[in-house]
mmCIF file with all atom_site columns, C-alpha atoms in Angstrom:
data_model
loop_
_atom_site.group_PDB
_atom_site.id
_atom_site.type_symbol
_atom_site.label_atom_id
_atom_site.label_alt_id
_atom_site.label_comp_id
_atom_site.label_asym_id
_atom_site.label_entity_id
_atom_site.label_seq_id
_atom_site.pdbx_PDB_ins_code
_atom_site.Cartn_x
_atom_site.Cartn_y
_atom_site.Cartn_z
_atom_site.occupancy
_atom_site.B_iso_or_equiv
_atom_site.pdbx_formal_charge
_atom_site.auth_seq_id
_atom_site.auth_comp_id
_atom_site.auth_asym_id
_atom_site.auth_atom_id
_atom_site.pdbx_PDB_model_num
ATOM 1   C CA . UNK A 1 1   ? 8.026   30.493  -12.836 1.00 0.00 ? 13  UNK A CA 1
ATOM 2   C CA . UNK A 1 2   ? 4.644   32.208  -13.442 1.00 0.00 ? 14  UNK A CA 1
ATOM 3   C CA . UNK A 1 3   ? 3.585   29.363  -15.864 1.00 0.00 ? 15  UNK A CA 1
ATOM 4   C CA . UNK A 1 4   ? 4.494   26.771  -13.258 1.00 0.00 ? 16  UNK A CA 1
ATOM 5   C CA . UNK A 1 5   ? 2.432   28.490  -10.596 1.00 0.00 ? 17  UNK A CA 1
ATOM 6   C CA . UNK A 1 6   ? -0.496  28.727  -13.062 1.00 0.00 ? 18  UNK A CA 1
ATOM 7   C CA . UNK A 1 7   ? -0.148  25.067  -13.938 1.00 0.00 ? 19  UNK A CA 1
ATOM 8   C CA . UNK A 1 8   ? -0.100  24.183  -10.231 1.00 0.00 ? 20  UNK A CA 1
ATOM 9   C CA . UNK A 1 9   ? -3.148  26.348  -9.475  1.00 0.00 ? 21  UNK A CA 1
ATOM 10  C CA . UNK A 1 10  ? -5.094  24.752  -12.325 1.00 0.00 ? 22  UNK A CA 1
ATOM 11  C CA . UNK A 1 11  ? -4.049  21.266  -11.181 1.00 0.00 ? 23  UNK A CA 1
ATOM 12  C CA . UNK A 1 12  ? -5.273  21.901  -7.800  1.00 0.00 ? 24  UNK A CA 1
ATOM 13  C CA . UNK A 1 13  ? -8.602  23.044  -9.100  1.00 0.00 ? 25  UNK A CA 1
ATOM 14  C CA . UNK A 1 14  ? -8.956  19.979  -11.223 1.00 0.00 ? 26  UNK A CA 1
ATOM 15  C CA . UNK A 1 15  ? -7.830  17.564  -8.478  1.00 0.00 ? 27  UNK A CA 1
ATOM 16  C CA . UNK A 1 16  ? -10.491 19.090  -6.070  1.00 0.00 ? 28  UNK A CA 1
ATOM 17  C CA . UNK A 1 17  ? -13.139 18.774  -8.728  1.00 0.00 ? 29  UNK A CA 1
ATOM 18  C CA . UNK A 1 18  ? -12.215 15.243  -9.690  1.00 0.00 ? 30  UNK A CA 1
ATOM 19  C CA . UNK A 1 19  ? -12.287 14.074  -6.160  1.00 0.00 ? 31  UNK A CA 1
ATOM 20  C CA . UNK A 1 20  ? -15.527 15.965  -5.535  1.00 0.00 ? 32  UNK A CA 1
ATOM 21  C CA . UNK A 1 21  ? -16.987 14.101  -8.378  1.00 0.00 ? 33  UNK A CA 1
ATOM 22  C CA . UNK A 1 22  ? -16.174 10.714  -6.726  1.00 0.00 ? 34  UNK A CA 1
ATOM 23  C CA . UNK A 1 23  ? -17.824 11.866  -3.500  1.00 0.00 ? 35  UNK A CA 1
ATOM 24  C CA . UNK A 1 24  ? -20.905 13.132  -5.339  1.00 0.00 ? 36  UNK A CA 1
ATOM 25  C CA . UNK A 1 25  ? -21.176 9.749   -7.101  1.00 0.00 ? 37  UNK A CA 1
ATOM 26  C CA . UNK A 1 26  ? -21.447 8.110   -3.771  1.00 0.00 ? 38  UNK A CA 1
ATOM 27  C CA . UNK A 1 27  ? -17.872 6.665   -3.279  1.00 0.00 ? 39  UNK A CA 1
ATOM 28  C CA . UNK A 1 28  ? -16.275 7.086   0.040   1.00 0.00 ? 40  UNK A CA 1
ATOM 29  C CA . UNK A 1 29  ? -12.536 7.693   -0.920  1.00 0.00 ? 41  UNK A CA 1
ATOM 30  C CA . UNK A 1 30  ? -9.705  7.598   1.521   1.00 0.00 ? 42  UNK A CA 1
ATOM 31  C CA . UNK A 1 31  ? -8.682  11.041  0.249   1.00 0.00 ? 43  UNK A CA 1
ATOM 32  C CA . UNK A 1 32  ? -11.459 13.684  0.237   1.00 0.00 ? 44  UNK A CA 1
ATOM 33  C CA . UNK A 1 33  ? -10.991 16.770  -1.815  1.00 0.00 ? 45  UNK A CA 1
ATOM 34  C CA . UNK A 1 34  ? -9.828  18.780  1.113   1.00 0.00 ? 46  UNK A CA 1
ATOM 35  C CA . UNK A 1 35  ? -7.341  16.127  2.261   1.00 0.00 ? 47  UNK A CA 1
ATOM 36  C CA . UNK A 1 36  ? -5.853  15.974  -1.281  1.00 0.00 ? 48  UNK A CA 1
ATOM 37  C CA . UNK A 1 37  ? -5.301  19.804  -1.290  1.00 0.00 ? 49  UNK A CA 1
ATOM 38  C CA . UNK A 1 38  ? -3.790  19.662  2.174   1.00 0.00 ? 50  UNK A CA 1
ATOM 39  C CA . UNK A 1 39  ? -1.560  16.721  1.155   1.00 0.00 ? 51  UNK A CA 1
ATOM 40  C CA . UNK A 1 40  ? -0.162  18.701  -1.688  1.00 0.00 ? 52  UNK A CA 1
ATOM 41  C CA . UNK A 1 41  ? 0.567   21.746  0.603   1.00 0.00 ? 53  UNK A CA 1
ATOM 42  C CA . UNK A 1 42  ? 2.081   20.169  3.746   1.00 0.00 ? 54  UNK A CA 1
ATOM 43  C CA . UNK A 1 43  ? 5.730   19.306  3.687   1.00 0.00 ? 55  UNK A CA 1
ATOM 44  C CA . UNK A 1 44  ? 6.544   15.552  4.043   1.00 0.00 ? 56  UNK A CA 1
ATOM 45  C CA . UNK A 1 45  ? 2.843   14.679  3.336   1.00 0.00 ? 57  UNK A CA 1
ATOM 46  C CA . UNK A 1 46  ? 3.360   15.912  -0.203  1.00 0.00 ? 58  UNK A CA 1
ATOM 47  C CA . UNK A 1 47  ? 5.887   13.016  -0.692  1.00 0.00 ? 59  UNK A CA 1
ATOM 48  C CA . UNK A 1 48  ? 3.199   10.383  -0.161  1.00 0.00 ? 60  UNK A CA 1
ATOM 49  C CA . UNK A 1 49  ? -0.352  11.882  -0.415  1.00 0.00 ? 61  UNK A CA 1
ATOM 50  C CA . UNK A 1 50  ? -0.313  13.006  -3.990  1.00 0.00 ? 62  UNK A CA 1
ATOM 51  C CA . UNK A 1 51  ? 0.712   9.597   -5.407  1.00 0.00 ? 63  UNK A CA 1
ATOM 52  C CA . UNK A 1 52  ? -1.713  7.669   -3.270  1.00 0.00 ? 64  UNK A CA 1
ATOM 53  C CA . UNK A 1 53  ? -4.602  10.062  -3.819  1.00 0.00 ? 65  UNK A CA 1
ATOM 54  C CA . UNK A 1 54  ? -3.996  10.093  -7.645  1.00 0.00 ? 66  UNK A CA 1
ATOM 55  C CA . UNK A 1 55  ? -3.883  6.273   -7.723  1.00 0.00 ? 67  UNK A CA 1
ATOM 56  C CA . UNK A 1 56  ? -7.085  6.049   -5.843  1.00 0.00 ? 68  UNK A CA 1
ATOM 57  C CA . UNK A 1 57  ? -8.700  8.655   -8.195  1.00 0.00 ? 69  UNK A CA 1
ATOM 58  C CA . UNK A 1 58  ? -7.416  6.748   -11.228 1.00 0.00 ? 70  UNK A CA 1
ATOM 59  C CA . UNK A 1 59  ? -8.535  3.321   -10.065 1.00 0.00 ? 71  UNK A CA 1
ATOM 60  C CA . UNK A 1 60  ? -11.990 4.496   -8.727  1.00 0.00 ? 72  UNK A CA 1
ATOM 61  C CA . UNK A 1 61  ? -12.564 6.677   -11.815 1.00 0.00 ? 73  UNK A CA 1
ATOM 62  C CA . UNK A 1 62  ? -12.193 3.505   -13.968 1.00 0.00 ? 74  UNK A CA 1
ATOM 63  C CA . UNK A 1 63  ? -14.738 1.623   -11.857 1.00 0.00 ? 75  UNK A CA 1
ATOM 64  C CA . UNK A 1 64  ? -12.610 -0.236  -9.365  1.00 0.00 ? 76  UNK A CA 1
ATOM 65  C CA . UNK A 1 65  ? -14.239 -0.949  -5.982  1.00 0.00 ? 77  UNK A CA 1
ATOM 66  C CA . UNK A 1 66  ? -12.775 -0.624  -2.471  1.00 0.00 ? 78  UNK A CA 1
ATOM 67  C CA . UNK A 1 67  ? -10.564 -3.806  -2.884  1.00 0.00 ? 79  UNK A CA 1
ATOM 68  C CA . UNK A 1 68  ? -8.740  -2.493  -5.895  1.00 0.00 ? 80  UNK A CA 1
ATOM 69  C CA . UNK A 1 69  ? -8.739  1.238   -5.208  1.00 0.00 ? 81  UNK A CA 1
ATOM 70  C CA . UNK A 1 70  ? -5.019  1.130   -4.245  1.00 0.00 ? 82  UNK A CA 1
ATOM 71  C CA . UNK A 1 71  ? -3.607  -1.184  -6.752  1.00 0.00 ? 83  UNK A CA 1
ATOM 72  C CA . UNK A 1 72  ? -0.771  -0.257  -9.041  1.00 0.00 ? 84  UNK A CA 1
ATOM 73  C CA . UNK A 1 73  ? -1.595  2.074   -11.937 1.00 0.00 ? 85  UNK A CA 1
ATOM 74  C CA . UNK A 1 74  ? 1.275   2.366   -14.396 1.00 0.00 ? 86  UNK A CA 1
ATOM 75  C CA . UNK A 1 75  ? 0.306   5.785   -15.605 1.00 0.00 ? 87  UNK A CA 1
ATOM 76  C CA . UNK A 1 76  ? 0.251   7.219   -12.091 1.00 0.00 ? 88  UNK A CA 1
ATOM 77  C CA . UNK A 1 77  ? 3.569   5.541   -11.206 1.00 0.00 ? 89  UNK A CA 1
ATOM 78  C CA . UNK A 1 78  ? 5.335   6.919   -14.323 1.00 0.00 ? 90  UNK A CA 1
ATOM 79  C CA . UNK A 1 79  ? 3.971   10.464  -13.484 1.00 0.00 ? 91  UNK A CA 1
ATOM 80  C CA . UNK A 1 80  ? 5.108   10.290  -9.814  1.00 0.00 ? 92  UNK A CA 1
ATOM 81  C CA . UNK A 1 81  ? 8.512   8.706   -10.635 1.00 0.00 ? 93  UNK A CA 1
ATOM 82  C CA . UNK A 1 82  ? 9.303   11.538  -13.115 1.00 0.00 ? 94  UNK A CA 1
ATOM 83  C CA . UNK A 1 83  ? 8.119   14.126  -10.675 1.00 0.00 ? 95  UNK A CA 1
ATOM 84  C CA . UNK A 1 84  ? 10.088  12.886  -7.728  1.00 0.00 ? 96  UNK A CA 1
ATOM 85  C CA . UNK A 1 85  ? 13.390  12.163  -9.551  1.00 0.00 ? 97  UNK A CA 1
ATOM 86  C CA . UNK A 1 86  ? 12.958  15.473  -11.407 1.00 0.00 ? 98  UNK A CA 1
ATOM 87  C CA . UNK A 1 87  ? 12.540  17.355  -8.119  1.00 0.00 ? 99  UNK A CA 1
ATOM 88  C CA . UNK A 1 88  ? 15.505  15.462  -6.540  1.00 0.00 ? 100 UNK A CA 1
ATOM 89  C CA . UNK A 1 89  ? 17.857  16.296  -9.389  1.00 0.00 ? 101 UNK A CA 1
ATOM 90  C CA . UNK A 1 90  ? 16.679  19.939  -9.647  1.00 0.00 ? 102 UNK A CA 1
ATOM 91  C CA . UNK A 1 91  ? 16.969  20.371  -5.801  1.00 0.00 ? 103 UNK A CA 1
ATOM 92  C CA . UNK A 1 92  ? 20.502  18.844  -5.856  1.00 0.00 ? 104 UNK A CA 1
ATOM 93  C CA . UNK A 1 93  ? 21.603  21.358  -8.459  1.00 0.00 ? 105 UNK A CA 1
ATOM 94  C CA . UNK A 1 94  ? 20.054  24.292  -6.609  1.00 0.00 ? 106 UNK A CA 1
ATOM 95  C CA . UNK A 1 95  ? 21.826  23.196  -3.438  1.00 0.00 ? 107 UNK A CA 1
ATOM 96  C CA . UNK A 1 96  ? 25.068  22.999  -5.391  1.00 0.00 ? 108 UNK A CA 1
ATOM 97  C CA . UNK A 1 97  ? 24.541  26.477  -6.728  1.00 0.00 ? 109 UNK A CA 1
ATOM 98  C CA . UNK A 1 98  ? 23.840  27.756  -3.236  1.00 0.00 ? 110 UNK A CA 1
ATOM 99  C CA . UNK A 1 99  ? 26.952  26.240  -1.735  1.00 0.00 ? 111 UNK A CA 1
ATOM 100 C CA . UNK A 1 100 ? 29.025  27.700  -4.550  1.00 0.00 ? 112 UNK A CA 1
ATOM 101 C CA . UNK A 1 101 ? 27.528  31.123  -4.197  1.00 0.00 ? 113 UNK A CA 1
ATOM 102 C CA . UNK A 1 102 ? 27.048  31.346  -0.413  1.00 0.00 ? 114 UNK A CA 1
ATOM 103 C CA . UNK A 1 103 ? 30.244  29.759  0.968   1.00 0.00 ? 115 UNK A CA 1
ATOM 104 C CA . UNK A 1 104 ? 34.040  29.661  0.262   1.00 0.00 ? 116 UNK A CA 1
ATOM 105 C CA . UNK A 1 105 ? 33.494  26.067  -0.801  1.00 0.00 ? 117 UNK A CA 1
ATOM 106 C CA . UNK A 1 106 ? 33.246  25.531  -4.455  1.00 0.00 ? 118 UNK A CA 1
ATOM 107 C CA . UNK A 1 107 ? 32.262  22.196  -5.838  1.00 0.00 ? 119 UNK A CA 1
ATOM 108 C CA . UNK A 1 108 ? 34.239  21.700  -9.100  1.00 0.00 ? 120 UNK A CA 1
ATOM 109 C CA . UNK A 1 109 ? 32.303  20.338  -11.874 1.00 0.00 ? 121 UNK A CA 1
ATOM 110 C CA . UNK A 1 110 ? 32.573  21.151  -15.574 1.00 0.00 ? 122 UNK A CA 1
ATOM 111 C CA . UNK A 1 111 ? 30.084  23.792  -16.728 1.00 0.00 ? 123 UNK A CA 1
ATOM 112 C CA . UNK A 1 112 ? 28.598  21.554  -19.380 1.00 0.00 ? 124 UNK A CA 1
ATOM 113 C CA . UNK A 1 113 ? 27.843  18.948  -16.793 1.00 0.00 ? 125 UNK A CA 1
ATOM 114 C CA . UNK A 1 114 ? 25.980  21.397  -14.602 1.00 0.00 ? 126 UNK A CA 1
ATOM 115 C CA . UNK A 1 115 ? 23.839  22.452  -17.650 1.00 0.00 ? 127 UNK A CA 1
ATOM 116 C CA . UNK A 1 116 ? 23.297  18.854  -18.596 1.00 0.00 ? 128 UNK A CA 1
ATOM 117 C CA . UNK A 1 117 ? 22.149  17.755  -15.091 1.00 0.00 ? 129 UNK A CA 1
ATOM 118 C CA . UNK A 1 118 ? 19.994  20.832  -14.773 1.00 0.00 ? 130 UNK A CA 1
ATOM 119 C CA . UNK A 1 119 ? 18.511  20.262  -18.275 1.00 0.00 ? 131 UNK A CA 1
ATOM 120 C CA . UNK A 1 120 ? 17.898  16.579  -17.172 1.00 0.00 ? 132 UNK A CA 1
ATOM 121 C CA . UNK A 1 121 ? 16.061  17.583  -14.030 1.00 0.00 ? 133 UNK A CA 1
ATOM 122 C CA . UNK A 1 122 ? 14.016  20.249  -15.899 1.00 0.00 ? 134 UNK A CA 1
ATOM 123 C CA . UNK A 1 123 ? 13.226  17.714  -18.628 1.00 0.00 ? 135 UNK A CA 1
ATOM 124 C CA . UNK A 1 124 ? 11.934  15.239  -16.019 1.00 0.00 ? 136 UNK A CA 1
ATOM 125 C CA . UNK A 1 125 ? 9.702   18.013  -14.448 1.00 0.00 ? 137 UNK A CA 1
ATOM 126 C CA . UNK A 1 126 ? 8.376   18.740  -17.952 1.00 0.00 ? 138 UNK A CA 1
ATOM 127 C CA . UNK A 1 127 ? 7.770   15.072  -18.661 1.00 0.00 ? 139 UNK A CA 1
ATOM 128 C CA . UNK A 1 128 ? 5.831   14.791  -15.252 1.00 0.00 ? 140 UNK A CA 1
ATOM 129 C CA . UNK A 1 129 ? 3.674   17.819  -16.340 1.00 0.00 ? 141 UNK A CA 1
ATOM 130 C CA . UNK A 1 130 ? 2.977   16.110  -19.657 1.00 0.00 ? 142 UNK A CA 1
ATOM 131 C CA . UNK A 1 131 ? 2.117   12.835  -17.835 1.00 0.00 ? 143 UNK A CA 1
ATOM 132 C CA . UNK A 1 132 ? -0.135  14.768  -15.456 1.00 0.00 ? 144 UNK A CA 1
ATOM 133 C CA . UNK A 1 133 ? -2.050  16.290  -18.417 1.00 0.00 ? 145 UNK A CA 1
ATOM 134 C CA . UNK A 1 134 ? -2.326  12.746  -19.864 1.00 0.00 ? 146 UNK A CA 1
ATOM 135 C CA . UNK A 1 135 ? -3.730  11.441  -16.491 1.00 0.00 ? 147 UNK A CA 1
ATOM 136 C CA . UNK A 1 136 ? -6.285  14.348  -16.350 1.00 0.00 ? 148 UNK A CA 1
ATOM 137 C CA . UNK A 1 137 ? -7.516  13.478  -19.798 1.00 0.00 ? 149 UNK A CA 1
ATOM 138 C CA . UNK A 1 138 ? -7.894  9.764   -18.926 1.00 0.00 ? 150 UNK A CA 1
ATOM 139 C CA . UNK A 1 139 ? -9.548  10.339  -15.603 1.00 0.00 ? 151 UNK A CA 1
ATOM 140 C CA . UNK A 1 140 ? -11.929 13.001  -16.921 1.00 0.00 ? 152 UNK A CA 1
ATOM 141 C CA . UNK A 1 141 ? -12.981 10.632  -19.780 1.00 0.00 ? 153 UNK A CA 1
ATOM 142 C CA . UNK A 1 142 ? -13.361 7.760   -17.282 1.00 0.00 ? 154 UNK A CA 1
ATOM 143 C CA . UNK A 1 143 ? -15.506 9.831   -14.934 1.00 0.00 ? 155 UNK A CA 1
ATOM 144 C CA . UNK A 1 144 ? -17.626 11.190  -17.811 1.00 0.00 ? 156 UNK A CA 1
ATOM 145 C CA . UNK A 1 145 ? -18.282 7.544   -19.102 1.00 0.00 ? 157 UNK A CA 1
ATOM 146 C CA . UNK A 1 146 ? -18.320 5.583   -15.947 1.00 0.00 ? 158 UNK A CA 1
ATOM 147 C CA . UNK A 1 147 ? -19.632 7.601   -12.969 1.00 0.00 ? 159 UNK A CA 1
ATOM 148 C CA . UNK A 1 148 ? -23.000 8.701   -14.324 1.00 0.00 ? 160 UNK A CA 1
ATOM 149 C CA . UNK A 1 149 ? -23.670 5.194   -15.890 1.00 0.00 ? 161 UNK A CA 1
ATOM 150 C CA . UNK A 1 150 ? -22.947 3.013   -12.778 1.00 0.00 ? 162 UNK A CA 1
ATOM 151 C CA . UNK A 1 151 ? -23.941 3.500   -9.229  1.00 0.00 ? 163 UNK A CA 1
ATOM 152 C CA . UNK A 1 152 ? -21.523 2.452   -6.617  1.00 0.00 ? 164 UNK A CA 1
ATOM 153 C CA . UNK A 1 153 ? -23.337 -0.710  -5.444  1.00 0.00 ? 165 UNK A CA 1
ATOM 154 C CA . UNK A 1 154 ? -23.398 -2.039  -9.119  1.00 0.00 ? 166 UNK A CA 1
ATOM 155 C CA . UNK A 1 155 ? -19.689 -1.502  -9.397  1.00 0.00 ? 167 UNK A CA 1
ATOM 156 C CA . UNK A 1 156 ? -18.883 -3.171  -6.166  1.00 0.00 ? 168 UNK A CA 1
ATOM 157 C CA . UNK A 1 157 ? -21.143 -6.211  -7.089  1.00 0.00 ? 169 UNK A CA 1
ATOM 158 C CA . UNK A 1 158 ? -19.481 -6.297  -10.472 1.00 0.00 ? 170 UNK A CA 1
ATOM 159 C CA . UNK A 1 159 ? -15.913 -6.414  -8.941  1.00 0.00 ? 171 UNK A CA 1
ATOM 160 C CA . UNK A 1 160 ? -17.100 -9.164  -6.440  1.00 0.00 ? 172 UNK A CA 1
ATOM 161 C CA . UNK A 1 161 ? -18.509 -11.176 -9.332  1.00 0.00 ? 173 UNK A CA 1
ATOM 162 C CA . UNK A 1 162 ? -15.264 -10.899 -11.182 1.00 0.00 ? 174 UNK A CA 1
ATOM 163 C CA . UNK A 1 163 ? -13.333 -12.208 -8.153  1.00 0.00 ? 175 UNK A CA 1
ATOM 164 C CA . UNK A 1 164 ? -15.635 -15.096 -7.613  1.00 0.00 ? 176 UNK A CA 1
ATOM 165 C CA . UNK A 1 165 ? -15.825 -16.294 -11.254 1.00 0.00 ? 177 UNK A CA 1
ATOM 166 C CA . UNK A 1 166 ? -15.074 -19.866 -12.125 1.00 0.00 ? 178 UNK A CA 1
ATOM 167 C CA . UNK A 1 167 ? -14.269 -21.147 -15.591 1.00 0.00 ? 179 UNK A CA 1
ATOM 168 C CA . UNK A 1 168 ? -15.559 -24.598 -16.475 1.00 0.00 ? 180 UNK A CA 1
ATOM 169 C CA . UNK A 1 169 ? -13.558 -26.552 -18.986 1.00 0.00 ? 181 UNK A CA 1
ATOM 170 C CA . UNK A 1 170 ? -15.556 -29.020 -20.942 1.00 0.00 ? 182 UNK A CA 1
ATOM 171 C CA . UNK A 1 171 ? -14.439 -32.656 -20.786 1.00 0.00 ? 183 UNK A CA 1
ATOM 172 C CA . UNK A 1 172 ? -15.385 -36.067 -19.494 1.00 0.00 ? 184 UNK A CA 1
ATOM 173 C CA . UNK A 1 173 ? -15.258 -37.168 -15.926 1.00 0.00 ? 185 UNK A CA 1
ATOM 174 C CA . UNK A 1 174 ? -13.035 -40.227 -16.691 1.00 0.00 ? 186 UNK A CA 1
ATOM 175 C CA . UNK A 1 175 ? -10.430 -38.253 -18.623 1.00 0.00 ? 187 UNK A CA 1
ATOM 176 C CA . UNK A 1 176 ? -7.127  -37.449 -16.753 1.00 0.00 ? 188 UNK A CA 1
ATOM 177 C CA . UNK A 1 177 ? -6.082  -33.851 -16.415 1.00 0.00 ? 189 UNK A CA 1
#
């Protein structure tokens, strides 16, 4: 439990700094460093804000402009899916243990199944921690490479040029398609 709290504290420090780097580089993110920390701490907000803030951070750190800041990022989706499913499984098992211990109602399940489901939920939470660490490495590397090299206006112009590009295929006018 102490290791989980230390991991969470380190993650919050990193998230705050990564979002502060975006603000310092001139981006105007939807989620400021303060909003991100509040989003992780407030119940119900912590079901949506961490995913959206991490997706925005990932995309913006890799040079995406306003139009693509909230597009799908597979790494972020994998992390969040493992986190949510792991928490749901883990919470269901804790709820079952509390019912068994605190009431006369006993939910009959084989002991091996309880251990297997508990291990599955714990494994998903460990996987989400691993995926979070992978995200931190990718985002940190992208910020180190991209943020100092490209001002915000150049990135937005580059994104606009990519959207408006036309490919000309050589051929004669009288040839059918």
